[in-house]
C-alpha atoms as a printed R data frame, in Angstrom:
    type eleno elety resid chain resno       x       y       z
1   ATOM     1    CA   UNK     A     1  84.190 150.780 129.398
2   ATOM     2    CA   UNK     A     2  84.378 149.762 125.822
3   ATOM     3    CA   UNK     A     3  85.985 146.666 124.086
4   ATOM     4    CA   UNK     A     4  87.134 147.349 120.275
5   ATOM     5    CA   UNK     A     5  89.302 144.899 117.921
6   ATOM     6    CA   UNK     A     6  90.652 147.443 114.883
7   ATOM     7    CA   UNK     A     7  92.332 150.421 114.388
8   ATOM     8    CA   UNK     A     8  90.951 153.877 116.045
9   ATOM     9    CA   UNK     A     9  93.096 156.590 113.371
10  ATOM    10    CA   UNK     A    10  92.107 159.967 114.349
11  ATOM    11    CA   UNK     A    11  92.002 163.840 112.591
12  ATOM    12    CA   UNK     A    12  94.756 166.310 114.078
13  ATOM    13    CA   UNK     A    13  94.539 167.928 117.650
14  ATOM    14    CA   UNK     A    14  92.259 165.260 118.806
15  ATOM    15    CA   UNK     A    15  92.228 164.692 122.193
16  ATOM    16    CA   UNK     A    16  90.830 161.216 123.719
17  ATOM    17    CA   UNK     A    17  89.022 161.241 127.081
18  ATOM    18    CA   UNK     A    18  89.544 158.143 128.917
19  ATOM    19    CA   UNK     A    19  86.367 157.006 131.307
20  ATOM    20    CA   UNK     A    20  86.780 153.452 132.735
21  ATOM    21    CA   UNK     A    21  88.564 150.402 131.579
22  ATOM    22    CA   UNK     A    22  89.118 149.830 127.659
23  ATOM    23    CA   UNK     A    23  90.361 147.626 125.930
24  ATOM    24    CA   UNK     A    24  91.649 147.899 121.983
25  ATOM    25    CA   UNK     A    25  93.219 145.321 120.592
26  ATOM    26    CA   UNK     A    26  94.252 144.987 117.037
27  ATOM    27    CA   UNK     A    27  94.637 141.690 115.445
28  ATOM    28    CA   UNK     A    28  94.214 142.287 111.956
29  ATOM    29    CA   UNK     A    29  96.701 144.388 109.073
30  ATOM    30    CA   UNK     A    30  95.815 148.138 108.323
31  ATOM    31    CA   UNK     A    31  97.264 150.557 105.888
32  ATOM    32    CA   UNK     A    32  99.842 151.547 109.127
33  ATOM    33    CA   UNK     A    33 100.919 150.423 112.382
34  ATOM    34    CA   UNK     A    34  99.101 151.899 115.368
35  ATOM    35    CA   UNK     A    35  96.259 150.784 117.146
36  ATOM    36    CA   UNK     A    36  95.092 154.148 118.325
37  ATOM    37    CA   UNK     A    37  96.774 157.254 115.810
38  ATOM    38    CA   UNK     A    38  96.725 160.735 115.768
39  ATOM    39    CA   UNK     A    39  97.045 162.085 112.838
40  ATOM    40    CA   UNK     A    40  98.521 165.343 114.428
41  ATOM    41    CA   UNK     A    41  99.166 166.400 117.374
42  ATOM    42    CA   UNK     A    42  97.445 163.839 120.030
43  ATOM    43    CA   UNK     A    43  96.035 164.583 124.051
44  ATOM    44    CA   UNK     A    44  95.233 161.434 126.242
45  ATOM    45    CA   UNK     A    45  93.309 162.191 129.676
46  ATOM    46    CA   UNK     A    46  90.647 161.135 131.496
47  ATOM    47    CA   UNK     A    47  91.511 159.342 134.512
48  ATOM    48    CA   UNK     A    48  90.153 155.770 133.436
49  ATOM    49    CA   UNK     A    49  92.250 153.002 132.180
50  ATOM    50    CA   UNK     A    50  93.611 151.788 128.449
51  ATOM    51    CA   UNK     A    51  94.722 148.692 127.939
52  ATOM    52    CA   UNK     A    52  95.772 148.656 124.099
53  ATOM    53    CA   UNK     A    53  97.599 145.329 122.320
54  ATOM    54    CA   UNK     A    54  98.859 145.481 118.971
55  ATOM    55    CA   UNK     A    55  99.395 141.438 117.848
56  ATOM    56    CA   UNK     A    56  99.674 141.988 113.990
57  ATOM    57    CA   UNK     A    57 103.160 143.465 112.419
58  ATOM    58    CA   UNK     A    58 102.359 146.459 109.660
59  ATOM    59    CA   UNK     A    59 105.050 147.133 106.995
60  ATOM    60    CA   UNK     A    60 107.646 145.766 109.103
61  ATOM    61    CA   UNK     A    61 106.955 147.587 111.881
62  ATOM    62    CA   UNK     A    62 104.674 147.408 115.361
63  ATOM    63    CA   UNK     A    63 103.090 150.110 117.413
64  ATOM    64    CA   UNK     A    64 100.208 150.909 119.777
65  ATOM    65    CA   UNK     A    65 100.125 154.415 120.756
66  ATOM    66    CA   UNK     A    66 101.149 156.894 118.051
67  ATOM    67    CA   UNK     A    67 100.928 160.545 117.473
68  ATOM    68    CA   UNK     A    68 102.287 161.514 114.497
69  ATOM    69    CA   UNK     A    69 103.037 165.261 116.056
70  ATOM    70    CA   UNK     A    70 103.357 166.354 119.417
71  ATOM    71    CA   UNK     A    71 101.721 163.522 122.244
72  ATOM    72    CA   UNK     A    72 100.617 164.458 125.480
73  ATOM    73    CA   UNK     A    73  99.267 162.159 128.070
74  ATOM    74    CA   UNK     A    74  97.634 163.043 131.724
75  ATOM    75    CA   UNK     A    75  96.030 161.642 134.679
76  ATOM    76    CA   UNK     A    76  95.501 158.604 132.777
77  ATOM    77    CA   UNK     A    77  96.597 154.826 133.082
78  ATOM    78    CA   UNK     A    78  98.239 153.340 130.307
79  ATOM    79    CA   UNK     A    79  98.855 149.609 129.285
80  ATOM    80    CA   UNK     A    80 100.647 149.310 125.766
81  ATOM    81    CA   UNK     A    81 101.658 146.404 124.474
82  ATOM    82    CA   UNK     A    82 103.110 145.850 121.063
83  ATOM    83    CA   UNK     A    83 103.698 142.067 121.135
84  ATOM    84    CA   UNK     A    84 103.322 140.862 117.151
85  ATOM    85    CA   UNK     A    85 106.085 138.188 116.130
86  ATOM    86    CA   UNK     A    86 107.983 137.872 113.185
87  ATOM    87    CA   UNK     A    87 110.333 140.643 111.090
88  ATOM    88    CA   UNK     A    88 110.018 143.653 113.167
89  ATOM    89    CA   UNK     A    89 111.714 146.831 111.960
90  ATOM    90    CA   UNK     A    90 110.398 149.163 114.690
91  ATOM    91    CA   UNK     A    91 108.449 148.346 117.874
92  ATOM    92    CA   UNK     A    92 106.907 150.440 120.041
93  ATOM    93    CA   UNK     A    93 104.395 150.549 122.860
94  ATOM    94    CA   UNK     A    94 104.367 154.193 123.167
95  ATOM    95    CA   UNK     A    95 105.313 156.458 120.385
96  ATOM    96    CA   UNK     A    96 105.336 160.435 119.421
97  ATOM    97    CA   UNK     A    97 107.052 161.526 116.065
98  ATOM    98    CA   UNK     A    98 107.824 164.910 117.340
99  ATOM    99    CA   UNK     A    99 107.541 165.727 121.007
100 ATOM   100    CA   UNK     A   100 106.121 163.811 123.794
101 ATOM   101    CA   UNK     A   101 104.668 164.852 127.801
102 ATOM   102    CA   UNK     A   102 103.754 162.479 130.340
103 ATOM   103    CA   UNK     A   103 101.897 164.360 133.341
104 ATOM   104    CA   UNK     A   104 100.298 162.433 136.492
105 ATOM   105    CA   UNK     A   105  99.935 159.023 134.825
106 ATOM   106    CA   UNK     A   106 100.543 155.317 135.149
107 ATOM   107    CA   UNK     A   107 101.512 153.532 132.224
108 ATOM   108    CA   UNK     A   108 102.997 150.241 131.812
109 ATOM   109    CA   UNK     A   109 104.730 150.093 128.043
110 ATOM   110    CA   UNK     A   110 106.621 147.663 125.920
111 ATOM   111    CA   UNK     A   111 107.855 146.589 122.439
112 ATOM   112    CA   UNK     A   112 107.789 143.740 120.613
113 ATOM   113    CA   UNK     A   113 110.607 140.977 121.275
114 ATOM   114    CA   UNK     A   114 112.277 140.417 118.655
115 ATOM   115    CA   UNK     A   115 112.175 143.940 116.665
116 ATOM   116    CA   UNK     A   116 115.197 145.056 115.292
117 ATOM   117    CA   UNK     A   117 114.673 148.444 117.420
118 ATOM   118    CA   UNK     A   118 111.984 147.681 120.161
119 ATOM   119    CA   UNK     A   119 111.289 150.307 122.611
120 ATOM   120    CA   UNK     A   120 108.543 150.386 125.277
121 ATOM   121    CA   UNK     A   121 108.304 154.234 124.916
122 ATOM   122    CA   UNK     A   122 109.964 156.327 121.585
123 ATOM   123    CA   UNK     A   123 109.723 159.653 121.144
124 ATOM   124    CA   UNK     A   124 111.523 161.170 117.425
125 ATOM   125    CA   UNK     A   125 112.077 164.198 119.173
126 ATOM   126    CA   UNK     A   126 112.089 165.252 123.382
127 ATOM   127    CA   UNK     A   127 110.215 163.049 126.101
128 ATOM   128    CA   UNK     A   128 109.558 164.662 129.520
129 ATOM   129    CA   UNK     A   129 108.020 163.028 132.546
130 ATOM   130    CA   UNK     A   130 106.274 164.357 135.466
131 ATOM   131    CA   UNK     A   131 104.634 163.170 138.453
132 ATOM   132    CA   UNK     A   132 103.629 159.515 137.236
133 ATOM   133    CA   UNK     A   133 104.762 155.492 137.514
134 ATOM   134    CA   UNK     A   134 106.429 154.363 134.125
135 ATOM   135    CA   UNK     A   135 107.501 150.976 133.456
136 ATOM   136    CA   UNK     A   136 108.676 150.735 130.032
137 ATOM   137    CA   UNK     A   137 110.295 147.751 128.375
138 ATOM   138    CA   UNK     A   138 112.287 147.143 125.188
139 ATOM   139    CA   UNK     A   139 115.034 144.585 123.815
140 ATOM   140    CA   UNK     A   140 116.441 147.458 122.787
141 ATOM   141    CA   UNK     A   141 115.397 150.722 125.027
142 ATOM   142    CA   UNK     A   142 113.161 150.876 127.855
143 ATOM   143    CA   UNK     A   143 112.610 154.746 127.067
144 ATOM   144    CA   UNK     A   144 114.236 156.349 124.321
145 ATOM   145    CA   UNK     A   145 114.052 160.312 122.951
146 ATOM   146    CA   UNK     A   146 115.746 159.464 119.638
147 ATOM   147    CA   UNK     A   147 115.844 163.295 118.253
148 ATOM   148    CA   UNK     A   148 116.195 165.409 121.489
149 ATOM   149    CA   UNK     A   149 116.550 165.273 125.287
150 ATOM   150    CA   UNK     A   150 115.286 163.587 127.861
151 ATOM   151    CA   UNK     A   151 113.650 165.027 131.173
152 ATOM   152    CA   UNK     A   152 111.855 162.886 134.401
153 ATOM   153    CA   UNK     A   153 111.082 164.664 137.346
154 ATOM   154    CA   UNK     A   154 109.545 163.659 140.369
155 ATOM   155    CA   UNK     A   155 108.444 160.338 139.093
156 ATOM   156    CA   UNK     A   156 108.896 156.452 139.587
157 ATOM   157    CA   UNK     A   157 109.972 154.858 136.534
158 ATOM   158    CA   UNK     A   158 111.627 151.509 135.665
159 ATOM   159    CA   UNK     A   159 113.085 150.721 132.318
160 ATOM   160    CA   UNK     A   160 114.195 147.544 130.873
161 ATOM   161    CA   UNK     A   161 116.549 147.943 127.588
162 ATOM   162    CA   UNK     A   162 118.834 145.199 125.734
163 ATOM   163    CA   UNK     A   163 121.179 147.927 124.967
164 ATOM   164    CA   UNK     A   164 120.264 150.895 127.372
165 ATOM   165    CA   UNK     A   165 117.618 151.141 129.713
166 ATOM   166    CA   UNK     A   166 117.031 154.949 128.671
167 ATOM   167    CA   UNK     A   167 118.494 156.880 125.737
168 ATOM   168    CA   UNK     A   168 118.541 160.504 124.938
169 ATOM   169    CA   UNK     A   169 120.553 162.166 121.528
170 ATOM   170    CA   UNK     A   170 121.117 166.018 123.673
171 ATOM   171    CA   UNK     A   171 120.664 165.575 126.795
172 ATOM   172    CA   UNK     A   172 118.997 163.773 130.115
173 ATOM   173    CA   UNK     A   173 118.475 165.351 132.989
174 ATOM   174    CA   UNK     A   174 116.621 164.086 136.491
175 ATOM   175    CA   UNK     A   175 114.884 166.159 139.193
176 ATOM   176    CA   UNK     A   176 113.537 165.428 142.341
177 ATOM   177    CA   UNK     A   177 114.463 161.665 141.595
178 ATOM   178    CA   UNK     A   178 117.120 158.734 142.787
179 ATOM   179    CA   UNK     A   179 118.627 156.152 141.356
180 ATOM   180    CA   UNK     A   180 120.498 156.709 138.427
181 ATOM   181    CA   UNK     A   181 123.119 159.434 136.770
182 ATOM   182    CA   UNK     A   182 122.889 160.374 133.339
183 ATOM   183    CA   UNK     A   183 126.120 160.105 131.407
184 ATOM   184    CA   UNK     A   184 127.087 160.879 128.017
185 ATOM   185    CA   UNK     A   185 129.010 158.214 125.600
186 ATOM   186    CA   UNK     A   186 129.912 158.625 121.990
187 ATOM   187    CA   UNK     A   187 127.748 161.766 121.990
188 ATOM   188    CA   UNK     A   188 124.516 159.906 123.136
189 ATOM   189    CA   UNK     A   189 123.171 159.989 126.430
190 ATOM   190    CA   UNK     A   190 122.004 157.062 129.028
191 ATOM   191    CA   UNK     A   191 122.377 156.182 132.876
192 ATOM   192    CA   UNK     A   192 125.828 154.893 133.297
193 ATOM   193    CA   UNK     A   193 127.415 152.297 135.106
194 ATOM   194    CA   UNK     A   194 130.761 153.502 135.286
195 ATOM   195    CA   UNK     A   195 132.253 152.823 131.573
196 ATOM   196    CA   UNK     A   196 128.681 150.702 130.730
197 ATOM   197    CA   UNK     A   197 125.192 151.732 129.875
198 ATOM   198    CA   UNK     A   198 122.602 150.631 132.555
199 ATOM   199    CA   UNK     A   199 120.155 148.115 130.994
200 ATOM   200    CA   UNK     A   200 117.996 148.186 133.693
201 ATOM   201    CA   UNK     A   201 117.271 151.603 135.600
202 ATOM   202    CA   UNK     A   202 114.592 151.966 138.671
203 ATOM   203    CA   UNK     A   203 114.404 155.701 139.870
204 ATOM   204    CA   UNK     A   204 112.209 156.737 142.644
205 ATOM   205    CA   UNK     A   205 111.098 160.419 144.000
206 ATOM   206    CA   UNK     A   206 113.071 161.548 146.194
207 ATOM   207    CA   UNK     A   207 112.209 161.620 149.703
């Protein structure tokens, strides 16, 4: 139940324990982008609520959430918002710099308009989704796994993306949801329209 303007940067395998609603905002320029950062691999649970805002842009680029190894998030609920203004190189709600696992969560991400890549949720290598409600919004990507494949099962999740609602490099596979077929195109992989990559993408668990 805490309110905190700044920067929270944390050691490796830190986990964060979520009781209540919090709010972190960060309004003001640190040495990097990120309002809460693990400096290794990072673990988000709890069951209470996070409402994090990033307003400020940091060496061109704009983040809220970042592990800077693997980032794992459960039974939590999740409000990122990365919404700074101005010359964006890389925006982010969400991000992991190696591998990312969303377990029995709600979260609710997006990136900064504007940003030349702005992605509600980026992973730099796999993302995998289980059992929770994602909404995840970018002018670019909604949800992207820029290194590695993509997995969702059994989950709600509606993405928003200027060029692709959801992007995997490998591969993207769905279980135990409808709504959308992966496809690959010039060796990437989204859900396809036909010949087009969806922009917008709503899947629901399967009944």
């Amino acid at each position: 139940n805490c309110t905190f303007n700044g920067q929270i940067k944390l050691p490796k395998d830190s986990t964060v324990t979520v009781y209540g609603t919090n709010n972190l905002v960060m309004n003001q320029v640190y040495d990097e982008s990120g309002v809460l950062i693990g400096s290794g691999a990072l673990t988000i649970n709890g069951g209470g609520t996070l409402n994090v805002t990033n307003a400020v842009v940091t060496h061109d680029n704009c983040y809220c959430i970042v592990g800077k190894k693997e980032l794992t998030i459960s039974n939590v609920n999740i409000n990122a918002s990365a919404c700074a203004g101005g010359d964006i190189d890389i925006s982010a709600g969400i991000m992991a710099r190696k591998h990312m696992k969303i377990t029995g969560s709600n979260i609710n991400a997006s990136g900064a308009s504007g940003a030349r890549t702005s992605c509600g949720i980026r992973g730099s290598k796999s993302i995998y989704i289980q059992s929770s409600d994602i909404k995840a919004t970018g002018d670019s990507f909604g949800i992207v796994a820029a290194g590695d494949a993509m997995g969702i099962s059994l989950s709600n999740v509606e993405a928003h993306g200027g060029k692709a609602a959801l992007k995997a490099k490998t591969d993207m596979e769905f279980a135990g949801v409808s709504g959308g077929t992966p496809g690959e195109k010039n060796d990437r992989w989204y859900v396809m329209n036909g010949d087009t990559r969806a922009t917008d993408v709503k899947l629901t668990v399967g009944q």
